[in-house]
Amino acid sequence: MVPLLLVLLLALVLFGAGFALKALWWIAVIVLVLWLLGFVVRPASSGGRKGRWYRW
């Protein structure tokens, strides 16, 4: 009975980790797309050059 519970617990942990990693991948892809869009739609500064869309 204990080995069965350990296997089920391991499967649950691995499923949870897999779901969390997949969610983190989607978040990373969304942030990357927003970052790349920031280079495309960045406003022009007063000197005519394109400015940075972020503050730092």
Coordinates of N, CA and C in Angstrom, one line a residue:
M1 N 0.8 -1.2 0.0 CA 0.0 0.0 0.0 C 0.9 1.3 0.0
V2 N 2.0 1.3 0.7 CA 2.8 2.4 0.8 C 3.5 2.7 -0.5
P3 N 4.0 1.7 -1.3 CA 4.6 2.0 -2.6 C 3.6 2.6 -3.5
L4 N 2.3 2.1 -3.5 CA 1.3 2.7 -4.3 C 1.0 4.2 -4.0
L5 N 1.0 4.5 -2.7 CA 0.8 5.9 -2.3 C 2.0 6.7 -2.8
L6 N 3.2 6.2 -2.7 CA 4.4 7.0 -3.1 C 4.3 7.2 -4.6
V7 N 3.9 6.2 -5.4 CA 3.9 6.4 -6.8 C 2.8 7.4 -7.2
L8 N 1.6 7.4 -6.5 CA 0.6 8.3 -6.7 C 1.0 9.7 -6.3
L9 N 1.7 9.9 -5.2 CA 2.2 11.2 -4.8 C 3.3 11.7 -5.8
L10 N 4.1 10.8 -6.3 CA 5.1 11.3 -7.2 C 4.5 11.7 -8.5
A11 N 3.5 11.0 -9.0 CA 2.7 11.4 -10.2 C 2.0 12.7 -10.0
L12 N 1.5 13.0 -8.8 CA 0.8 14.2 -8.5 C 1.8 15.4 -8.5
V13 N 3.0 15.2 -7.9 CA 4.0 16.2 -7.9 C 4.5 16.5 -9.3
L14 N 4.8 15.5 -10.1 CA 5.3 15.7 -11.4 C 4.3 16.4 -12.3
F15 N 3.0 16.0 -12.1 CA 1.9 16.7 -12.9 C 1.9 18.1 -12.5
G16 N 1.9 18.4 -11.2 CA 1.9 19.8 -10.8 C 3.1 20.6 -11.3
A17 N 4.3 20.0 -11.3 CA 5.5 20.7 -11.8 C 5.4 20.9 -13.3
G18 N 4.9 19.9 -14.0 CA 4.7 20.1 -15.4 C 3.7 21.2 -15.8
F19 N 2.6 21.3 -15.0 CA 1.7 22.3 -15.3 C 2.3 23.7 -15.0
A20 N 3.0 23.8 -13.9 CA 3.6 25.1 -13.5 C 4.7 25.5 -14.6
L21 N 5.5 24.5 -15.0 CA 6.5 24.9 -16.0 C 5.8 25.3 -17.3
K22 N 4.7 24.6 -17.7 CA 4.0 25.0 -18.9 C 3.5 26.4 -18.8
A23 N 2.9 26.7 -17.6 CA 2.4 28.1 -17.4 C 3.5 29.1 -17.5
L24 N 4.7 28.8 -16.9 CA 5.8 29.7 -16.9 C 6.3 29.9 -18.3
W25 N 6.3 28.9 -19.2 CA 6.7 29.0 -20.6 C 5.7 30.0 -21.3
W26 N 4.4 29.9 -21.1 CA 3.4 30.8 -21.7 C 3.6 32.2 -21.2
I27 N 3.9 32.4 -20.0 CA 4.2 33.7 -19.4 C 5.4 34.3 -20.1
A28 N 6.5 33.5 -20.2 CA 7.7 33.9 -20.8 C 7.5 34.3 -22.3
V29 N 6.7 33.6 -23.0 CA 6.4 33.9 -24.4 C 5.6 35.2 -24.5
I30 N 4.7 35.4 -23.6 CA 3.9 36.6 -23.7 C 4.8 37.9 -23.4
V31 N 5.6 37.7 -22.4 CA 6.5 38.8 -22.0 C 7.5 39.1 -23.2
L32 N 8.0 38.1 -23.9 CA 8.9 38.3 -25.0 C 8.2 39.0 -26.1
V33 N 6.9 38.6 -26.4 CA 6.2 39.3 -27.5 C 6.0 40.8 -27.1
L34 N 5.6 41.1 -25.9 CA 5.4 42.5 -25.4 C 6.7 43.2 -25.5
W35 N 7.8 42.6 -25.2 CA 9.1 43.3 -25.2 C 9.5 43.6 -26.7
L36 N 9.2 42.6 -27.6 CA 9.5 42.9 -29.0 C 8.6 44.0 -29.6
L37 N 7.4 43.9 -29.2 CA 6.4 45.0 -29.7 C 6.9 46.4 -29.2
G38 N 7.5 46.4 -28.0 CA 8.0 47.7 -27.5 C 9.0 48.3 -28.4
F39 N 9.8 47.5 -29.1 CA 10.8 48.1 -30.0 C 10.1 48.6 -31.3
V40 N 9.0 48.0 -31.6 CA 8.3 48.4 -32.9 C 7.5 49.7 -32.7
V41 N 6.8 49.8 -31.5 CA 5.9 50.9 -31.3 C 6.5 52.0 -30.4
R42 N 7.7 52.0 -30.2 CA 8.3 53.0 -29.3 C 8.2 54.4 -29.9
P43 N 7.8 55.4 -29.1 CA 7.6 56.7 -29.6 C 9.0 57.4 -29.9
A44 N 8.9 58.4 -30.7 CA 10.1 59.2 -31.1 C 10.3 60.2 -30.0
S45 N 11.6 60.5 -29.7 CA 11.9 61.5 -28.7 C 12.0 62.9 -29.4
S46 N 12.2 63.9 -28.6 CA 12.2 65.3 -29.1 C 13.3 65.5 -30.1
G47 N 14.4 64.8 -30.0 CA 15.5 64.9 -31.0 C 15.3 64.3 -32.3
G48 N 14.2 63.6 -32.5 CA 13.9 62.9 -33.8 C 14.3 61.5 -33.7
R49 N 15.2 61.1 -32.8 CA 15.6 59.7 -32.7 C 14.5 58.9 -32.0
K50 N 14.5 57.7 -32.2 CA 13.5 56.8 -31.5 C 14.0 56.7 -30.0
G51 N 13.1 56.9 -29.1 CA 13.4 56.8 -27.7 C 13.1 55.4 -27.2
R52 N 13.5 55.2 -25.9 CA 13.3 53.9 -25.3 C 11.9 53.9 -24.8
W53 N 11.2 52.7 -24.8 CA 9.8 52.7 -24.3 C 9.8 52.3 -22.9
Y54 N 10.9 52.0 -22.3 CA 11.0 51.7 -20.9 C 11.8 52.7 -20.2
R55 N 11.7 52.9 -18.9 CA 12.3 54.0 -18.2 C 13.8 53.7 -17.9
W56 N 14.2 52.5 -17.7 CA 15.6 52.2 -17.3 C 16.3 51.9 -18.5

